PDB file of C-alpha atoms and ligand atoms in Angstrom:
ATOM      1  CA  UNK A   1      20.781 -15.077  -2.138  1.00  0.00           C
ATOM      2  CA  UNK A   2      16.974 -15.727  -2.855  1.00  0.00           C
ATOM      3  CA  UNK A   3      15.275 -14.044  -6.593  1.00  0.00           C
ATOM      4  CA  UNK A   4      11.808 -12.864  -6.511  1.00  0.00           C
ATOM      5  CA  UNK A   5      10.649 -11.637  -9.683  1.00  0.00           C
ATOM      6  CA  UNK A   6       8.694  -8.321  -9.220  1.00  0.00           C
ATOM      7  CA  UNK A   7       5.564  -8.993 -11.569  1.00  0.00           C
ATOM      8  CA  UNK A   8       1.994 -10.295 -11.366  1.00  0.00           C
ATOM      9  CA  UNK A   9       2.502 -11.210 -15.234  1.00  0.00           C
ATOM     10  CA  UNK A  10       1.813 -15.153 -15.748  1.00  0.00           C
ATOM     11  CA  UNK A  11       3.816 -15.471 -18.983  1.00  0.00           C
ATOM     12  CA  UNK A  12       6.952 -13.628 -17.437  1.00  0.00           C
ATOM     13  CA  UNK A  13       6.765 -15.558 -13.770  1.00  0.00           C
ATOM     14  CA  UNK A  14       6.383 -19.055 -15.392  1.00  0.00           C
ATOM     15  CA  UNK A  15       9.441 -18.128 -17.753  1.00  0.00           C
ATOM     16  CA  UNK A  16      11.506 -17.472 -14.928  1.00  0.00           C
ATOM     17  CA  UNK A  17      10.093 -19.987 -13.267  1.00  0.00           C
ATOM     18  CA  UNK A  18      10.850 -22.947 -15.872  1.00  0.00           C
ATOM     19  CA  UNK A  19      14.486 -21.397 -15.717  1.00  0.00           C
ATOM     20  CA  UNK A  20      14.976 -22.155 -12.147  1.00  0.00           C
ATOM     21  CA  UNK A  21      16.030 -18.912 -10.880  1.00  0.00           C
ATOM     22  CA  UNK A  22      13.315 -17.791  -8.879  1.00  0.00           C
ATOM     23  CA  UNK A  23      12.221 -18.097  -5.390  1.00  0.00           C
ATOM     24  CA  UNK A  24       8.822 -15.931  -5.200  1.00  0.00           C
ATOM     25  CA  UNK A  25       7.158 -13.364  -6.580  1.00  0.00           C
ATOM     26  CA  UNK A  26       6.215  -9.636  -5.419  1.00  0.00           C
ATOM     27  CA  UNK A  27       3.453  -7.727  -6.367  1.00  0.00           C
ATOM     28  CA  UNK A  28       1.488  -4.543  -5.489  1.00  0.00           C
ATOM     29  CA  UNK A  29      -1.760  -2.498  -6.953  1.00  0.00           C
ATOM     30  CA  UNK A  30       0.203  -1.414  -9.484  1.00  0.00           C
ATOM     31  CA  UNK A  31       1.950  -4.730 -11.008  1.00  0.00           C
ATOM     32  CA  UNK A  32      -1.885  -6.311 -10.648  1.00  0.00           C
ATOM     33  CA  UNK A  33      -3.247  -2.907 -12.460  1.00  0.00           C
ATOM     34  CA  UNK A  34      -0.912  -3.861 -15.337  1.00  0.00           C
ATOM     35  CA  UNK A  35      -2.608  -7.728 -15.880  1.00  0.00           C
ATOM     36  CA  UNK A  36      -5.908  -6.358 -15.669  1.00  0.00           C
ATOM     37  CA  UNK A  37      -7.078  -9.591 -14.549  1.00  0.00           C
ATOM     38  CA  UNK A  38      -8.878  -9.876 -10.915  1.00  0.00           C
ATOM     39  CA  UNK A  39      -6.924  -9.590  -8.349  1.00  0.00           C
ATOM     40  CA  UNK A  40      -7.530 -12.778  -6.214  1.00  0.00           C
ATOM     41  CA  UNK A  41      -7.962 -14.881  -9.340  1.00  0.00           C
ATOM     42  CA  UNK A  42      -4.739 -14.044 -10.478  1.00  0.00           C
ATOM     43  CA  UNK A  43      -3.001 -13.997  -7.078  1.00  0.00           C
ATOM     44  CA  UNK A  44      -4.404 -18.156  -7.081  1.00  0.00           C
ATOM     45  CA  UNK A  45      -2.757 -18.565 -10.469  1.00  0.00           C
ATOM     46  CA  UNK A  46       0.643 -16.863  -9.088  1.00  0.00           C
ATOM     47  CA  UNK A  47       0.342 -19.160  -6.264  1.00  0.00           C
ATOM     48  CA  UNK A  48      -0.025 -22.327  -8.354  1.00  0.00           C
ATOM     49  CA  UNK A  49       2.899 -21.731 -10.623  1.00  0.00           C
ATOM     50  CA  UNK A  50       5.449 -20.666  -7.379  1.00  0.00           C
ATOM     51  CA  UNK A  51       5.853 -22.688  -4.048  1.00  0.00           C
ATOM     52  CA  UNK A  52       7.655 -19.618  -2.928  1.00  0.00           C
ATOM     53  CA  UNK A  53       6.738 -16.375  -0.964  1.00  0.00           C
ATOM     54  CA  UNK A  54       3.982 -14.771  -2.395  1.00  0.00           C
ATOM     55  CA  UNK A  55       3.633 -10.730  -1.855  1.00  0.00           C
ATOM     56  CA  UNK A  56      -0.202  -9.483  -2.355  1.00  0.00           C
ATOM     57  CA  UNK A  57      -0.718  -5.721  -0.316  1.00  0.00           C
ATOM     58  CA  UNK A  58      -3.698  -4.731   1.470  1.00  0.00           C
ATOM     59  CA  UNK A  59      -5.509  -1.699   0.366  1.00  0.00           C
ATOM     60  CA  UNK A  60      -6.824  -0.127   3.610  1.00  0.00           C
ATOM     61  CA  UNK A  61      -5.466   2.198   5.622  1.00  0.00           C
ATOM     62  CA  UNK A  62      -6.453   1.678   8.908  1.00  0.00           C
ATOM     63  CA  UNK A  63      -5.535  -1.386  11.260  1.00  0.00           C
ATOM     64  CA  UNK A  64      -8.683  -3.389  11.503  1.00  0.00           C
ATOM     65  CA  UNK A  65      -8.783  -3.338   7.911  1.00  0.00           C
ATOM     66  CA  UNK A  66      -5.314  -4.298   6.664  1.00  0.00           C
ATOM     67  CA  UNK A  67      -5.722  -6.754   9.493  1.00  0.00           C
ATOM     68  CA  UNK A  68      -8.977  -7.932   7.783  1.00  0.00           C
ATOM     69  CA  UNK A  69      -7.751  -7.793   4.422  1.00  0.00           C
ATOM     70  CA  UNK A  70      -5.466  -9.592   5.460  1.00  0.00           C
ATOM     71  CA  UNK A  71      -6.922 -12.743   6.992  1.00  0.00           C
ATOM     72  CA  UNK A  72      -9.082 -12.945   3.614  1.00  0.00           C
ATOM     73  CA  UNK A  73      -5.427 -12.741   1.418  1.00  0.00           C
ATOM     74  CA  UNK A  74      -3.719 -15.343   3.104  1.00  0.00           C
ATOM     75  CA  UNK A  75      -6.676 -17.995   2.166  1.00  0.00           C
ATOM     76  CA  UNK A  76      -5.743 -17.948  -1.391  1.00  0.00           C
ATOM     77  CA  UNK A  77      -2.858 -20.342  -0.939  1.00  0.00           C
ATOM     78  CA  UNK A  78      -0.324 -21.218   2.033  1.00  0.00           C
ATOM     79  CA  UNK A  79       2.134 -19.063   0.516  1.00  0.00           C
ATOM     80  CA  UNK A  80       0.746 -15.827   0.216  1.00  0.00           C
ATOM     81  CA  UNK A  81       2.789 -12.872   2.240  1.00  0.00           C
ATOM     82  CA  UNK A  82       1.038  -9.885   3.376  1.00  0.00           C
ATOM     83  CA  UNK A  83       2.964  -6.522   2.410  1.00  0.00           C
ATOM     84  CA  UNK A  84       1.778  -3.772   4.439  1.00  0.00           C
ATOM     85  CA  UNK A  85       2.924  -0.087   4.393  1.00  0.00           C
ATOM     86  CA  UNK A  86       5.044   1.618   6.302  1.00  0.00           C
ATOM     87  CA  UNK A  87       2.817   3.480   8.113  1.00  0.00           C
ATOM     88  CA  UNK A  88       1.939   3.818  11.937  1.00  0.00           C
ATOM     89  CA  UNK A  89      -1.191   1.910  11.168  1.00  0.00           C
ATOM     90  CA  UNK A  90       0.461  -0.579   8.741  1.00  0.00           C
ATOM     91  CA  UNK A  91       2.957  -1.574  11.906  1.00  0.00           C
ATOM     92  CA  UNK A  92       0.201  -1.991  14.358  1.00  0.00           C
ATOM     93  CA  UNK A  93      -0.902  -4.973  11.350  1.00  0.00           C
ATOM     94  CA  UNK A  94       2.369  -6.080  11.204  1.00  0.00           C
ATOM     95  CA  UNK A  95       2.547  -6.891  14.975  1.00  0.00           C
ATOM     96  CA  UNK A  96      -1.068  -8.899  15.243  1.00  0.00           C
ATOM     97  CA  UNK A  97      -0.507 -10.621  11.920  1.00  0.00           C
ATOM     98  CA  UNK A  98       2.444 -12.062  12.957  1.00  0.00           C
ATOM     99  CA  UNK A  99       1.215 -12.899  16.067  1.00  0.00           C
ATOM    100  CA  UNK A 100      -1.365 -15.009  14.179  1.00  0.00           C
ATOM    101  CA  UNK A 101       1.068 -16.837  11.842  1.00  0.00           C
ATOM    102  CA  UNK A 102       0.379 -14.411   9.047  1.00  0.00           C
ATOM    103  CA  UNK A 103       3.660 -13.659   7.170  1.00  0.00           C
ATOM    104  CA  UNK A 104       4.067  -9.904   6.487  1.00  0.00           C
ATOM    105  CA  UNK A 105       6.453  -7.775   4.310  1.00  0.00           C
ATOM    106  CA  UNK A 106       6.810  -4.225   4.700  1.00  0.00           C
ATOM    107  CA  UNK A 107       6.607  -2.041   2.076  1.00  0.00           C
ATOM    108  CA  UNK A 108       7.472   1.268   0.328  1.00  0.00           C
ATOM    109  CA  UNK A 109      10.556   1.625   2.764  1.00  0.00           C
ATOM    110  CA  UNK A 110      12.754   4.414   1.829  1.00  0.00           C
ATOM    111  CA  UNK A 111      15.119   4.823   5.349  1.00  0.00           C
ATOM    112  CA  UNK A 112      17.143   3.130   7.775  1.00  0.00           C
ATOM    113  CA  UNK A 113      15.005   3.945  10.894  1.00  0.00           C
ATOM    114  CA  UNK A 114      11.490   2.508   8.855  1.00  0.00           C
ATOM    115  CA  UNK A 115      13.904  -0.362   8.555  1.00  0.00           C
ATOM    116  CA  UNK A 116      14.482  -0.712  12.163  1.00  0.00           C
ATOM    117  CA  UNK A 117      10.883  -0.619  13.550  1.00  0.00           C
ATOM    118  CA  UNK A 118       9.576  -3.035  11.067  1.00  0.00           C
ATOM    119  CA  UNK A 119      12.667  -5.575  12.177  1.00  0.00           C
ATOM    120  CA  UNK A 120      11.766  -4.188  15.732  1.00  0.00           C
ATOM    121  CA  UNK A 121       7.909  -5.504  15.313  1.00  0.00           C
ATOM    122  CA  UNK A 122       8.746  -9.235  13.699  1.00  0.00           C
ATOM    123  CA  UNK A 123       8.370  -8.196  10.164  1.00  0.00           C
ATOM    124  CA  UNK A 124       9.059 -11.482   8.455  1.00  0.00           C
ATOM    125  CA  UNK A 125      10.196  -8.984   5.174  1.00  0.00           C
ATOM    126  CA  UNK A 126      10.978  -5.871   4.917  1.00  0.00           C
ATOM    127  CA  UNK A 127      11.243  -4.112   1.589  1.00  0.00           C
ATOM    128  CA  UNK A 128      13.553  -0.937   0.575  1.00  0.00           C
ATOM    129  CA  UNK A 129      12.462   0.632  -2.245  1.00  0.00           C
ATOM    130  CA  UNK A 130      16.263   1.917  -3.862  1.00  0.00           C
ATOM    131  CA  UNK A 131      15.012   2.809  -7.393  1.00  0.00           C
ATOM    132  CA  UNK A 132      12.701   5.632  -5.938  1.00  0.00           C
ATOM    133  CA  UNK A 133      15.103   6.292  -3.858  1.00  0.00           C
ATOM    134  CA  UNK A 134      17.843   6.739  -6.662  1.00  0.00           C
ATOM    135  CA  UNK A 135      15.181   8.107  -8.782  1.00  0.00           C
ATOM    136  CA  UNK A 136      15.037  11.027  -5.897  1.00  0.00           C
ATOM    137  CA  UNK A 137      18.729  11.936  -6.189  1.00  0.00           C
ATOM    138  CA  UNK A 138      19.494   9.635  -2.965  1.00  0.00           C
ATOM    139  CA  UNK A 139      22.469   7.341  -2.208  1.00  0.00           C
ATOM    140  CA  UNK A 140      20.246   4.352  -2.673  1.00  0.00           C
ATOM    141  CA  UNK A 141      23.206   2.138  -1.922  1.00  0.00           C
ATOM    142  CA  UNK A 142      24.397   3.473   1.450  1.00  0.00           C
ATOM    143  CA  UNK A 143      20.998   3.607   2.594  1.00  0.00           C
ATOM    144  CA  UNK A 144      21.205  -0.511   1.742  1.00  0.00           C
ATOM    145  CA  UNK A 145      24.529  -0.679   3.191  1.00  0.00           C
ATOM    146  CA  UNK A 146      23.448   1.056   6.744  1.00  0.00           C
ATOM    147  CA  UNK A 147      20.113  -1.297   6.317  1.00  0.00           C
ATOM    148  CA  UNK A 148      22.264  -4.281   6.437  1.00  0.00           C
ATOM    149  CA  UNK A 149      24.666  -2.892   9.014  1.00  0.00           C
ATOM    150  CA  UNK A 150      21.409  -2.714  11.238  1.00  0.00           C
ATOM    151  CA  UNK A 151      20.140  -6.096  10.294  1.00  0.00           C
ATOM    152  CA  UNK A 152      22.989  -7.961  10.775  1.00  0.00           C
ATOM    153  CA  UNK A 153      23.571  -6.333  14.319  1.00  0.00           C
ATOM    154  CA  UNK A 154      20.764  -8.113  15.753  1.00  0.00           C
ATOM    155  CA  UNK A 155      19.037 -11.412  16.197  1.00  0.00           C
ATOM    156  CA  UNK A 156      16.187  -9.926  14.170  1.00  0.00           C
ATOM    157  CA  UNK A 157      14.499 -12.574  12.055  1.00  0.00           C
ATOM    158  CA  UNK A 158      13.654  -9.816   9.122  1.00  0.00           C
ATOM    159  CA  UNK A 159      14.451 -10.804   5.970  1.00  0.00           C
ATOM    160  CA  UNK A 160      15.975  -8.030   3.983  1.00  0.00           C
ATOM    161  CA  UNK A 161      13.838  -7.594   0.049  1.00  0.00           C
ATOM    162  CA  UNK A 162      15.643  -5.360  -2.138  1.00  0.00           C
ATOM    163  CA  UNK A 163      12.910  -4.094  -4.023  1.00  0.00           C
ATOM    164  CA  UNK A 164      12.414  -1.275  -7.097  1.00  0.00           C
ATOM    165  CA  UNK A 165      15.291  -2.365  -8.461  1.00  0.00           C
ATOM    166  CA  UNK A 166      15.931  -0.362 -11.764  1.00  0.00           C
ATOM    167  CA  UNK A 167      19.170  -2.433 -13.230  1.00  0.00           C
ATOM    168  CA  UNK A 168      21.145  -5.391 -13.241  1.00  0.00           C
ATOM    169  CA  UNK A 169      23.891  -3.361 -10.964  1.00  0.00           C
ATOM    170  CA  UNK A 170      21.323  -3.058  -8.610  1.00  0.00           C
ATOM    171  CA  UNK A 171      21.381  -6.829  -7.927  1.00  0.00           C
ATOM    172  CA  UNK A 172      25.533  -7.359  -7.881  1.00  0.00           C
ATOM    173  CA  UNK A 173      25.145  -4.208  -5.059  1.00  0.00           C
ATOM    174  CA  UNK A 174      22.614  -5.993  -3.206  1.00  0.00           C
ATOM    175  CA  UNK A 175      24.616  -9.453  -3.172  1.00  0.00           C
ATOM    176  CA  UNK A 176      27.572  -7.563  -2.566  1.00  0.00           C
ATOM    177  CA  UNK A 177      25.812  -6.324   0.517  1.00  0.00           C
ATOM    178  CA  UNK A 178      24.647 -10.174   1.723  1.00  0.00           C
ATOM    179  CA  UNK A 179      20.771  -8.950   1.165  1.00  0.00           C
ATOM    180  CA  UNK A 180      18.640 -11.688   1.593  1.00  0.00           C
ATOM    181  CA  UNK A 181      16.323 -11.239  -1.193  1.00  0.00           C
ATOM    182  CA  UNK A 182      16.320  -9.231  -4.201  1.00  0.00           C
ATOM    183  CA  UNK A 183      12.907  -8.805  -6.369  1.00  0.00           C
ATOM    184  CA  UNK A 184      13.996  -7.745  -9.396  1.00  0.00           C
ATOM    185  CA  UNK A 185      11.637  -7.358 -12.442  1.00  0.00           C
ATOM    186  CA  UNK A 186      11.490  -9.482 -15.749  1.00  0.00           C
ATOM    187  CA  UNK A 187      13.748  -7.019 -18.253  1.00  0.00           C
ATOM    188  CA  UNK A 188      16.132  -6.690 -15.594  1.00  0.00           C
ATOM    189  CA  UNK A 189      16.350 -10.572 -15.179  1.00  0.00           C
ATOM    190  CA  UNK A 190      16.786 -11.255 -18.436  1.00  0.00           C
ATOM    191  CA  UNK A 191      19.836  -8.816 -18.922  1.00  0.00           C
ATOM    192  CA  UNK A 192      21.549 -10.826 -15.946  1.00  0.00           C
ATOM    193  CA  UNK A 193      21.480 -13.576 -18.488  1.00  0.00           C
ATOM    194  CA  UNK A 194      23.506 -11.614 -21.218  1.00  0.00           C
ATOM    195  CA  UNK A 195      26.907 -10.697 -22.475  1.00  0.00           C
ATOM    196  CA  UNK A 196      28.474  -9.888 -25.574  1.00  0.00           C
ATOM    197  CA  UNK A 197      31.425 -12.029 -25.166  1.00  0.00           C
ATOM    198  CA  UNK A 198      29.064 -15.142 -24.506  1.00  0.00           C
ATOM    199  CA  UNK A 199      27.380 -15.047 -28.034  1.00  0.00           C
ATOM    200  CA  UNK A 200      30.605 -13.805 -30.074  1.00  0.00           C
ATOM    201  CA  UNK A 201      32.381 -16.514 -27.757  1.00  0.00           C
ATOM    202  CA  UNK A 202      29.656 -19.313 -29.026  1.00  0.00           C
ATOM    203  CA  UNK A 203      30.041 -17.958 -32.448  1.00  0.00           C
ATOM    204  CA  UNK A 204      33.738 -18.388 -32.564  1.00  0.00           C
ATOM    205  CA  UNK A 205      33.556 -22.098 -31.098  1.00  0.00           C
ATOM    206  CA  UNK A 206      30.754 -23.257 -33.364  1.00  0.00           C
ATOM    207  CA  UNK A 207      32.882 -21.823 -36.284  1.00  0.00           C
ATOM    208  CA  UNK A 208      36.084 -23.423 -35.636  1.00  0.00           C
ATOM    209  CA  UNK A 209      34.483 -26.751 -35.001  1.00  0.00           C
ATOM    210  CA  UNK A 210      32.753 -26.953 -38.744  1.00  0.00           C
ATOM    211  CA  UNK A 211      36.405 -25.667 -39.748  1.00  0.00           C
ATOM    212  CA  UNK A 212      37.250 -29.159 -37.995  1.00  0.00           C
ATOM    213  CA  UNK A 213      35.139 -30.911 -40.043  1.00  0.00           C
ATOM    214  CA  UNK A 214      35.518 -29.612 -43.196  1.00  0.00           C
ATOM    215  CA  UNK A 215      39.423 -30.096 -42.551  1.00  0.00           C
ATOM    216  CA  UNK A 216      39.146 -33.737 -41.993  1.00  0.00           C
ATOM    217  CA  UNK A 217      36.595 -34.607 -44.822  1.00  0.00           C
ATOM    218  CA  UNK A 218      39.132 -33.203 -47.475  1.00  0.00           C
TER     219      UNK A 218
HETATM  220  O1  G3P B   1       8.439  -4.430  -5.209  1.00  0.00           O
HETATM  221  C1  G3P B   1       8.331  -3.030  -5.233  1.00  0.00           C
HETATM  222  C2  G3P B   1       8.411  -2.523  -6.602  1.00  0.00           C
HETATM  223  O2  G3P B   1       7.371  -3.084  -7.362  1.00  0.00           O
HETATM  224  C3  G3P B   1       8.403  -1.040  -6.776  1.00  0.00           C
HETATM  225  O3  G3P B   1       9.105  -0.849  -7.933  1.00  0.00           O
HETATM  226  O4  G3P B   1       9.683   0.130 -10.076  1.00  0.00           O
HETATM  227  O5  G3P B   1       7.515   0.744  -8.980  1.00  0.00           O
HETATM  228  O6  G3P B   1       9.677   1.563  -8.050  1.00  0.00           O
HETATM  229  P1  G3P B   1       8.988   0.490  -8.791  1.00  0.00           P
END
């Protein structure tokens, strides 16, 4: 299973990054809002620190000009991914980006059947949002479940993103499930690091062994 960490923050990506977990990065208008940095220059500095999958979303709405948005993104760096809504206009991108070589990731997918036409079209991601969904009062997990189900049916070459993750049982659901990818933010990552038991555990060990020592220099 593939990590992309859901940020456009520098500090929190080359953490992550020096760690060795991660395997791209995601970002949207929002997560670039946050950095208040400019867009494309940070994009290029995203791009230098990961040799990974890139996610940077177009802004327009119409075809021509996520398709032309598009073309511009993917200069930054070899690694850039275009996410594109899930719209009728954003799958009409999908299909002539992809054409041209341009990797593409759906996004703000919240059912089964969005899931199945971008797979249909040669989406080379496609990204569930199950936070908002969960955040709605919907089974975010059978909707991943029945996603998968679908996936796994066909020779699609879609790569499943589990994105909006809210918690670190998010990501055990989504492995659980054999979901490609999961993009799961920086506070989230870092509590997939921790347990109790490990740091008590430590405790205990580094204890007894100065017990050790004392013991054999008396
Ligand atoms: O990758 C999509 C993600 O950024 C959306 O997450 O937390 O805004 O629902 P959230």
């Amino acid at each position: 299973m593939k990590f992309f960490i859901d940020t456009a923050n520098l500090e929190q990506i080359k953490e992550m990054q020096d760690l060795g977990i991660i395997d791209g990065v995601t970002t949207n208008p929002t997560l670039l809002s946050k950095e208040g940095a400019e867009p494309i220059e940070q994009l290029k500095k995203i791009c230098e620190i990961v040799d990974g999958p890139v996610s940077a979303e177009v802004i327009g709405l119409k075809t021509e000009e996520m398709v032309k948005e598009a073309r511009e993104l993917a200069k930054i760096a070899p690694n850039i991914v275009i996410k594109i809504p899930m719209t009728k206009e954003g799958i009409k991108a999908v299909k002539i980006l992809e054409s041209e070589g341009i990797k593409t990731n759906v996004t703000l997918v919240f059912s089964q059947n969005q899931i199945l036409i971008a797979a249909k079209v040669g989406a080379s991601y496609i990204s569930p949002f199950i936070g908002r969904l969960m955040d709605n009062g919907q089974d975010e997990i059978d909707m991943l479940w029945e996603s998968m189900q679908i996936i796994n049916a066909y020779d699609f070459k879609s790569e499943i993103i589990v994105a909006s993750i809210r918690n670190a049982r998010h990501v055990i659901e989504a492995a659980k499930m054999g979901a490609h990818i999961a993009t799961i933010p920086f506070a989230v990552l870092e509590k997939m690091f921790v347990h109790p038991n490990t740091e008590k555990g430590l405790k205990a060990f580094l204890d007894d062994w100065e017990k050790l020592k004392n013991q054999l220099k008396s």
